Amino acid sequence: MKSREIHLTAYPKTEPTAANFKMAETDIGSPGEGEVLVANKFLSVDPYMRGRMSGVRTYVDPFALDAVMDGGAVGQVVESHNPKFKEGDWVNSMHGWREAYISDGAGLNKIDTTHIAPEDYLGIAGLTGMTAYVGLKRCIDLQAGESIWVSAGAGAVGSAAIQFAKAMGAKVVATAGGQDKVEYCLSIGADAAVDYKAVDRLDKAVAEANGGGVNAYFENVGGTHWTAALEVLKPKGRIAACGMIQRYNDPGAKITDNLTYIVGKSLRIQGFIVSDHFDLLPAFIGDLGKWMAEGKVKPRNTIVEGIENMPDAFLGLFSGANTGKMLVKV
Ligand code: NDP
């Protein structure tokens, strides 16, 4: 059987372009004894993949050049010679950036699509939601009645963080790029939202929108946002350092010069990688199920059609093309 897949052709030094990717077609054969053939239905593109395009090992290996890339994917079993899977089963895997694959079942997780749409296992009900949960629960230890600023609030992790923080009883101020995204943040429960592209002083705009300083900051952006957060945090404020997308294509960008606030305000900063916190998975699943049943949390995805458009979907993360989770429908 033939499967189309995406390869990385070079490690970009700054902003990647479509020229860094190419589509290839591979004969993946047919499943043997103990194997399954899976057709991917939805593929995930994520900012962390940019780090894997540097050719250097960070907390995860770089992508190999001129070979199929990997990443989150959900698909359906179309042929099974493995007793653990049957035709029609939905599975979650890391075999993304391709239309189909053959597996012996290792690393495939069956997903229950009764109450959660398959694609949401790549978004709010998957690692994206878990990331927001870990940042709020473990890194910040957010308490009811506290105020929190969530940056990239209209993105995948950010929109999950807004909704979870509200469900935990916090007051939320969000930032996002553009009025449509501001409206979206308000529609999912943010008490206030600021278009960071339309203000001169982000710290002042956030403090004004919130009616004063914040107790906590959920960091998705870095750079200008990090600088503003150190200004606007109250004493004993906490930061969940989740991501710093502003620097991913510009590693030489200036780092803030107001770090002394960390001392003066007794701030606590906790960086994290979601996969180090899987012990929180049962608590996440329990809370998410409850919040969804109560109507407090709603998924939102931006879906790009066609595997051939996957590089554009990925590049769109860096120009703000998505609201909610960016996905590709195969
Ligand atoms: P998003 O869905 O938030 O997509 C990225 C968004 O970031 C864009 O829509 C855009 O929103 C904003 N953005 C992009 N470039 C810039 C820029 N230069 N300056 C300001 N904003 C920018 O992606 P995710 O939700 O998947 O990821 C959010 C963050 O969380 C990332 O930093 C990512 O690396 C991190 N992450 C960390 C994990 C961990 O384990 N620590 C796990 C998963 C994600 P806008 O239009 O509002 O500017």
CSV table of C-alpha atoms and ligand atoms in Angstrom, one decimal:
chain,number,residue,atom,x,y,z
A,1,MET,CA,0.0,0.0,0.0
A,2,LYS,CA,1.2,3.5,-0.8
A,3,SER,CA,1.3,6.3,1.8
A,4,ARG,CA,2.1,9.9,1.3
A,5,GLU,CA,4.4,11.4,4.0
A,6,ILE,CA,6.2,14.7,4.8
A,7,HIS,CA,10.0,14.9,5.1
A,8,LEU,CA,12.2,17.6,6.5
A,9,THR,CA,14.9,18.5,3.9
A,10,ALA,CA,17.1,21.0,5.9
A,11,TYR,CA,17.5,22.4,9.4
A,12,PRO,CA,16.3,26.1,9.2
A,13,LYS,CA,18.4,28.6,11.1
A,14,THR,CA,15.6,31.1,11.5
A,15,GLU,CA,12.0,31.0,10.4
A,16,PRO,CA,11.3,27.7,8.5
A,17,THR,CA,9.6,28.0,5.1
A,18,ALA,CA,7.7,25.6,2.9
A,19,ALA,CA,11.1,24.9,1.1
A,20,ASN,CA,12.3,23.0,4.2
A,21,PHE,CA,9.7,20.3,3.6
A,22,LYS,CA,8.8,17.9,0.8
A,23,MET,CA,6.2,15.3,0.2
A,24,ALA,CA,7.2,11.7,-0.6
A,25,GLU,CA,5.2,8.6,-1.4
A,26,THR,CA,6.3,5.3,0.2
A,27,ASP,CA,5.2,1.7,-0.3
A,28,ILE,CA,4.5,0.6,3.3
A,29,GLY,CA,3.6,-3.0,2.3
A,30,SER,CA,0.8,-4.8,4.0
A,31,PRO,CA,0.4,-6.0,7.6
A,32,GLY,CA,1.8,-9.4,8.6
A,33,GLU,CA,1.0,-11.6,11.6
A,34,GLY,CA,0.6,-9.6,14.8
A,35,GLU,CA,0.4,-6.3,12.8
A,36,VAL,CA,-2.2,-3.7,12.0
A,37,LEU,CA,-2.6,-1.2,9.2
A,38,VAL,CA,-3.8,2.2,10.4
A,39,ALA,CA,-5.1,5.1,8.3
A,40,ASN,CA,-4.4,8.4,10.0
A,41,LYS,CA,-7.4,10.8,10.1
A,42,PHE,CA,-6.0,13.8,12.0
A,43,LEU,CA,-2.4,14.9,12.5
A,44,SER,CA,-1.0,17.3,15.0
A,45,VAL,CA,1.3,20.2,14.4
A,46,ASP,CA,2.9,21.7,17.5
A,47,PRO,CA,5.4,24.5,18.3
A,48,TYR,CA,7.8,22.0,20.0
A,49,MET,CA,8.4,20.5,16.6
A,50,ARG,CA,10.4,23.6,15.7
A,51,GLY,CA,13.0,22.6,18.3
A,52,ARG,CA,13.3,19.2,16.6
A,53,MET,CA,14.2,21.0,13.4
A,54,SER,CA,17.5,22.4,14.7
A,55,GLY,CA,19.6,19.3,14.2
A,56,VAL,CA,20.5,19.3,17.9
A,57,ARG,CA,19.2,17.1,20.7
A,58,THR,CA,17.3,19.0,23.4
A,59,TYR,CA,14.9,17.1,25.6
A,60,VAL,CA,14.0,15.1,22.5
A,61,ASP,CA,15.9,13.9,19.4
A,62,PRO,CA,16.0,16.1,16.3
A,63,PHE,CA,14.1,15.0,13.2
A,64,ALA,CA,16.2,13.1,10.7
A,65,LEU,CA,16.6,14.8,7.4
A,66,ASP,CA,15.0,13.2,4.3
A,67,ALA,CA,13.0,10.8,6.4
A,68,VAL,CA,9.4,10.8,7.5
A,69,MET,CA,8.8,13.0,10.5
A,70,ASP,CA,6.8,12.0,13.6
A,71,GLY,CA,4.2,13.6,15.8
A,72,GLY,CA,0.8,13.1,17.3
A,73,ALA,CA,-1.8,11.4,15.2
A,74,VAL,CA,-5.2,9.7,15.5
A,75,GLY,CA,-6.3,7.2,13.0
A,76,GLN,CA,-8.5,4.1,12.5
A,77,VAL,CA,-7.4,0.5,12.1
A,78,VAL,CA,-8.3,-0.7,8.6
A,79,GLU,CA,-6.8,-4.2,8.8
A,80,SER,CA,-5.8,-6.1,11.8
A,81,HIS,CA,-3.8,-9.3,12.4
A,82,ASN,CA,-3.3,-8.4,16.1
A,83,PRO,CA,-5.8,-9.7,18.6
A,84,LYS,CA,-5.6,-6.4,20.6
A,85,PHE,CA,-7.1,-4.4,17.8
A,86,LYS,CA,-10.1,-4.8,15.4
A,87,GLU,CA,-11.1,-3.0,12.2
A,88,GLY,CA,-12.6,0.4,13.0
A,89,ASP,CA,-10.8,0.9,16.3
A,90,TRP,CA,-9.6,4.5,16.8
A,91,VAL,CA,-5.9,4.8,17.9
A,92,ASN,CA,-3.7,7.6,19.1
A,93,SER,CA,0.0,7.3,18.2
A,94,MET,CA,3.2,9.3,17.5
A,95,HIS,CA,3.1,8.2,13.8
A,96,GLY,CA,2.1,11.5,12.4
A,97,TRP,CA,3.1,13.4,9.2
A,98,ARG,CA,1.9,10.4,7.1
A,99,GLU,CA,-1.3,9.0,5.7
A,100,ALA,CA,-1.0,5.4,6.9
A,101,TYR,CA,1.4,3.0,8.7
A,102,ILE,CA,1.9,-0.5,9.8
A,103,SER,CA,2.5,-1.3,13.4
A,104,ASP,CA,2.9,-4.3,15.7
A,105,GLY,CA,0.8,-2.3,18.2
A,106,ALA,CA,3.6,-0.9,20.4
A,107,GLY,CA,2.9,2.7,21.2
A,108,LEU,CA,-0.7,2.6,19.9
A,109,ASN,CA,-3.3,3.7,22.4
A,110,LYS,CA,-7.0,2.8,21.7
A,111,ILE,CA,-9.2,5.8,22.3
A,112,ASP,CA,-12.9,5.9,23.3
A,113,THR,CA,-14.8,8.2,20.9
A,114,THR,CA,-18.2,7.9,22.7
A,115,HIS,CA,-18.0,11.3,24.4
A,116,ILE,CA,-14.9,12.8,23.0
A,117,ALA,CA,-14.3,13.4,19.2
A,118,PRO,CA,-11.2,11.6,17.9
A,119,GLU,CA,-9.4,14.9,17.0
A,120,ASP,CA,-9.8,16.2,20.5
A,121,TYR,CA,-7.4,13.6,21.7
A,122,LEU,CA,-4.8,15.7,20.0
A,123,GLY,CA,-6.1,18.8,21.6
A,124,ILE,CA,-7.9,19.6,24.8
A,125,ALA,CA,-8.4,15.9,25.8
A,126,GLY,CA,-4.8,15.0,24.9
A,127,LEU,CA,-1.3,16.3,25.6
A,128,THR,CA,-2.4,19.9,24.9
A,129,GLY,CA,-5.0,19.8,27.7
A,130,MET,CA,-2.6,17.9,30.0
A,131,THR,CA,0.0,20.6,29.5
A,132,ALA,CA,-2.4,23.3,30.6
A,133,TYR,CA,-3.4,21.2,33.6
A,134,VAL,CA,0.2,20.5,34.7
A,135,GLY,CA,1.1,24.2,34.4
A,136,LEU,CA,-1.9,25.3,36.5
A,137,LYS,CA,-2.1,22.5,39.1
A,138,ARG,CA,1.6,21.5,39.6
A,139,CYS,CA,3.7,24.5,38.6
A,140,ILE,CA,1.4,27.3,39.8
A,141,ASP,CA,-0.8,25.5,42.3
A,142,LEU,CA,-3.6,27.9,41.3
A,143,GLN,CA,-6.2,28.6,44.0
A,144,ALA,CA,-9.8,29.7,43.7
A,145,GLY,CA,-10.0,33.5,44.0
A,146,GLU,CA,-6.5,34.1,42.6
A,147,SER,CA,-5.9,36.0,39.4
A,148,ILE,CA,-3.8,34.6,36.5
A,149,TRP,CA,-2.6,35.9,33.1
A,150,VAL,CA,-2.6,33.4,30.3
A,151,SER,CA,-0.6,34.3,27.2
A,152,ALA,CA,-1.3,33.0,23.7
A,153,GLY,CA,-4.8,32.6,25.2
A,154,ALA,CA,-6.5,31.8,21.9
A,155,GLY,CA,-4.0,29.0,21.1
A,156,ALA,CA,-4.3,25.3,22.0
A,157,VAL,CA,-2.7,25.2,25.4
A,158,GLY,CA,-3.8,28.8,26.2
A,159,SER,CA,-7.5,28.2,25.5
A,160,ALA,CA,-7.4,25.1,27.7
A,161,ALA,CA,-5.6,27.0,30.4
A,162,ILE,CA,-8.2,29.8,30.4
A,163,GLN,CA,-11.1,27.3,30.7
A,164,PHE,CA,-9.4,25.1,33.3
A,165,ALA,CA,-8.4,28.2,35.4
A,166,LYS,CA,-12.0,29.4,35.4
A,167,ALA,CA,-13.2,25.9,36.3
A,168,MET,CA,-10.8,26.1,39.3
A,169,GLY,CA,-12.4,29.3,40.4
A,170,ALA,CA,-9.7,31.8,39.3
A,171,LYS,CA,-10.0,35.2,37.7
A,172,VAL,CA,-8.4,35.1,34.2
A,173,VAL,CA,-6.9,37.8,32.0
A,174,ALA,CA,-5.8,36.6,28.6
A,175,THR,CA,-3.6,38.0,25.9
A,176,ALA,CA,-3.8,37.1,22.2
A,177,GLY,CA,-3.0,38.6,18.8
A,178,GLY,CA,-6.0,40.4,17.2
A,179,GLN,CA,-9.6,41.4,18.1
A,180,ASP,CA,-11.1,38.1,16.9
A,181,LYS,CA,-8.9,36.2,19.3
A,182,VAL,CA,-9.7,38.6,22.1
A,183,GLU,CA,-13.4,37.9,21.5
A,184,TYR,CA,-12.8,34.1,21.5
A,185,CYS,CA,-10.9,34.3,24.9
A,186,LEU,CA,-13.8,36.2,26.4
A,187,SER,CA,-16.3,33.7,24.9
A,188,ILE,CA,-14.6,30.8,26.8
A,189,GLY,CA,-14.7,32.6,30.1
A,190,ALA,CA,-11.7,34.9,30.4
A,191,ASP,CA,-12.7,37.9,32.6
A,192,ALA,CA,-10.7,40.2,30.5
A,193,ALA,CA,-8.6,39.9,27.3
A,194,VAL,CA,-6.0,42.2,25.6
A,195,ASP,CA,-4.8,42.3,22.0
A,196,TYR,CA,-1.1,42.4,22.6
A,197,LYS,CA,-0.5,43.6,19.1
A,198,ALA,CA,-2.6,46.8,19.7
A,199,VAL,CA,-0.9,48.1,22.9
A,200,ASP,CA,2.3,49.9,23.6
A,201,ARG,CA,2.9,48.7,27.2
A,202,LEU,CA,1.7,45.2,27.6
A,203,ASP,CA,2.3,45.2,31.4
A,204,LYS,CA,0.1,48.2,31.9
A,205,ALA,CA,-2.6,46.9,29.6
A,206,VAL,CA,-2.7,43.6,31.4
A,207,ALA,CA,-2.8,45.3,34.9
A,208,GLU,CA,-5.5,47.7,33.7
A,209,ALA,CA,-7.6,44.9,32.3
A,210,ASN,CA,-7.2,42.8,35.5
A,211,GLY,CA,-7.7,45.8,37.8
A,212,GLY,CA,-4.2,45.4,39.3
A,213,GLY,CA,-1.3,42.9,39.4
A,214,VAL,CA,-1.8,39.1,38.9
A,215,ASN,CA,-0.9,36.2,41.3
A,216,ALA,CA,0.2,33.9,38.5
A,217,TYR,CA,1.3,33.9,34.9
A,218,PHE,CA,1.0,31.0,32.4
A,219,GLU,CA,3.9,31.6,30.0
A,220,ASN,CA,3.5,30.4,26.4
A,221,VAL,CA,5.3,33.3,24.5
A,222,GLY,CA,8.4,34.6,26.2
A,223,GLY,CA,10.3,37.7,25.1
A,224,THR,CA,8.1,40.8,25.4
A,225,HIS,CA,5.5,38.8,27.4
A,226,TRP,CA,8.0,37.5,29.9
A,227,THR,CA,9.3,41.1,30.5
A,228,ALA,CA,5.8,42.3,31.0
A,229,ALA,CA,4.9,39.4,33.3
A,230,LEU,CA,7.8,40.2,35.7
A,231,GLU,CA,6.4,43.7,35.9
A,232,VAL,CA,2.8,42.8,36.5
A,233,LEU,CA,3.1,39.9,38.9
A,234,LYS,CA,2.3,40.6,42.5
A,235,PRO,CA,4.8,39.6,45.3
A,236,LYS,CA,5.0,35.8,45.7
A,237,GLY,CA,3.7,35.4,42.2
A,238,ARG,CA,4.2,32.1,40.4
A,239,ILE,CA,5.0,31.5,36.7
A,240,ALA,CA,4.4,28.2,34.8
A,241,ALA,CA,7.1,28.4,32.1
A,242,CYS,CA,5.4,26.3,29.5
A,243,GLY,CA,6.8,27.7,26.2
A,244,MET,CA,8.5,30.7,24.7
A,245,ILE,CA,7.4,30.6,21.1
A,246,GLN,CA,8.6,34.2,20.4
A,247,ARG,CA,12.2,32.8,20.5
A,248,TYR,CA,11.9,29.6,18.6
A,249,ASN,CA,12.7,31.2,15.2
A,250,ASP,CA,15.0,33.9,16.8
A,251,PRO,CA,17.3,32.2,19.3
A,252,GLY,CA,19.5,35.3,19.4
A,253,ALA,CA,16.6,37.5,20.6
A,254,LYS,CA,17.3,39.7,23.7
A,255,ILE,CA,16.5,38.2,27.1
A,256,THR,CA,14.7,40.5,29.6
A,257,ASP,CA,16.8,42.8,31.8
A,258,ASN,CA,14.2,43.0,34.6
A,259,LEU,CA,15.1,39.6,36.2
A,260,THR,CA,15.8,41.3,39.6
A,261,TYR,CA,12.0,41.2,40.1
A,262,ILE,CA,12.4,37.5,40.8
A,263,VAL,CA,14.3,38.4,43.9
A,264,GLY,CA,12.5,41.6,44.9
A,265,LYS,CA,9.0,40.0,44.5
A,266,SER,CA,10.0,36.5,45.7
A,267,LEU,CA,8.7,35.0,42.5
A,268,ARG,CA,8.6,31.3,41.9
A,269,ILE,CA,9.2,30.1,38.4
A,270,GLN,CA,8.7,26.5,37.4
A,271,GLY,CA,9.5,25.2,33.9
A,272,PHE,CA,8.1,21.9,32.8
A,273,ILE,CA,7.9,19.3,30.1
A,274,VAL,CA,4.5,17.7,30.1
A,275,SER,CA,5.8,14.2,29.7
A,276,ASP,CA,7.6,14.4,33.1
A,277,HIS,CA,4.2,14.7,34.8
A,278,PHE,CA,2.2,11.7,33.6
A,279,ASP,CA,1.4,10.8,37.2
A,280,LEU,CA,-1.2,13.6,37.0
A,281,LEU,CA,-3.0,11.9,34.1
A,282,PRO,CA,-5.8,10.2,36.2
A,283,ALA,CA,-6.5,13.5,38.0
A,284,PHE,CA,-6.6,15.3,34.6
A,285,ILE,CA,-8.9,12.8,33.0
A,286,GLY,CA,-11.2,13.0,36.1
A,287,ASP,CA,-11.4,16.8,36.2
A,288,LEU,CA,-11.7,17.2,32.4
A,289,GLY,CA,-14.6,14.7,32.2
A,290,LYS,CA,-16.4,16.6,35.0
A,291,TRP,CA,-15.7,20.0,33.5
A,292,MET,CA,-16.8,18.9,30.1
A,293,ALA,CA,-20.0,17.3,31.5
A,294,GLU,CA,-20.7,20.6,33.3
A,295,GLY,CA,-20.2,22.5,30.1
A,296,LYS,CA,-17.3,24.4,31.5
A,297,VAL,CA,-14.8,23.3,28.9
A,298,LYS,CA,-15.4,23.2,25.2
A,299,PRO,CA,-12.9,22.0,22.5
A,300,ARG,CA,-12.0,24.3,19.6
A,301,ASN,CA,-9.8,23.3,16.7
A,302,THR,CA,-8.5,25.0,13.5
A,303,ILE,CA,-8.6,22.2,10.9
A,304,VAL,CA,-6.5,22.4,7.7
A,305,GLU,CA,-7.5,19.9,5.0
A,306,GLY,CA,-5.0,17.7,3.2
A,307,ILE,CA,-1.6,16.2,4.2
A,308,GLU,CA,0.0,18.3,1.4
A,309,ASN,CA,-0.9,21.4,3.5
A,310,MET,CA,0.7,20.1,6.7
A,311,PRO,CA,3.9,22.3,6.4
A,312,ASP,CA,1.7,25.4,5.9
A,313,ALA,CA,-0.4,24.4,9.0
A,314,PHE,CA,2.8,24.1,11.0
A,315,LEU,CA,4.2,27.4,9.8
A,316,GLY,CA,0.8,29.0,10.6
A,317,LEU,CA,1.5,28.4,14.3
A,318,PHE,CA,4.2,31.1,14.1
A,319,SER,CA,1.9,33.7,12.4
A,320,GLY,CA,-1.1,33.0,14.6
A,321,ALA,CA,-3.2,31.3,12.0
A,322,ASN,CA,-4.9,29.1,14.5
A,323,THR,CA,-7.6,29.5,17.1
A,324,GLY,CA,-7.6,26.6,19.5
A,325,LYS,CA,-5.6,23.5,18.4
A,326,MET,CA,-4.1,23.5,14.9
A,327,LEU,CA,-4.8,20.1,13.2
A,328,VAL,CA,-4.5,18.6,9.8
A,329,LYS,CA,-7.3,16.4,8.4
A,330,VAL,CA,-6.0,13.7,6.2
B,1,NDP,P1,-0.6,27.5,20.0
B,1,NDP,O1,-1.9,26.9,19.6
B,1,NDP,O2,-0.7,28.5,21.1
B,1,NDP,O3,-0.1,28.2,18.7
B,1,NDP,C1,0.9,29.2,18.7
B,1,NDP,C2,0.4,30.6,19.0
B,1,NDP,O4,1.4,31.4,19.6
B,1,NDP,C3,-0.1,31.3,17.8
B,1,NDP,O5,-1.4,31.0,17.4
B,1,NDP,C4,0.1,32.8,18.1
B,1,NDP,O6,-1.0,33.3,18.8
B,1,NDP,C5,1.3,32.7,19.2
B,1,NDP,N1,2.5,33.2,18.6
B,1,NDP,C6,3.3,32.6,17.6
B,1,NDP,N2,4.4,33.3,17.4
B,1,NDP,C7,4.4,34.4,18.3
B,1,NDP,C8,5.2,35.4,18.6
B,1,NDP,N3,6.4,35.6,17.9
B,1,NDP,N4,4.9,36.3,19.6
B,1,NDP,C9,3.8,36.2,20.2
B,1,NDP,N5,2.9,35.2,20.0
B,1,NDP,C10,3.2,34.3,19.1
B,1,NDP,O7,0.4,26.4,20.3
B,1,NDP,P2,0.4,25.4,21.5
B,1,NDP,O8,-0.8,25.7,22.4
B,1,NDP,O9,0.6,24.1,21.0
B,1,NDP,O10,1.7,25.8,22.3
B,1,NDP,C11,1.7,27.0,23.2
B,1,NDP,C12,3.0,27.1,23.9
B,1,NDP,O11,3.1,25.9,24.8
B,1,NDP,C13,4.2,27.0,23.0
B,1,NDP,O12,5.2,27.9,23.5
B,1,NDP,C14,4.7,25.6,23.1
B,1,NDP,O13,6.0,25.4,22.8
B,1,NDP,C15,4.3,25.3,24.5
B,1,NDP,N6,4.1,23.8,24.9
B,1,NDP,C16,4.9,23.3,25.9
B,1,NDP,C17,4.7,22.1,26.3
B,1,NDP,C18,5.5,21.6,27.5
B,1,NDP,O14,5.5,20.4,27.8
B,1,NDP,N7,6.1,22.5,28.2
B,1,NDP,C19,3.8,21.1,25.7
B,1,NDP,C20,3.0,21.8,24.6
B,1,NDP,C21,3.2,23.1,24.2
B,1,NDP,P3,-1.4,34.9,18.6
B,1,NDP,O15,-2.1,35.0,17.3
B,1,NDP,O16,-2.2,35.1,19.8
B,1,NDP,O17,-0.1,35.6,18.6
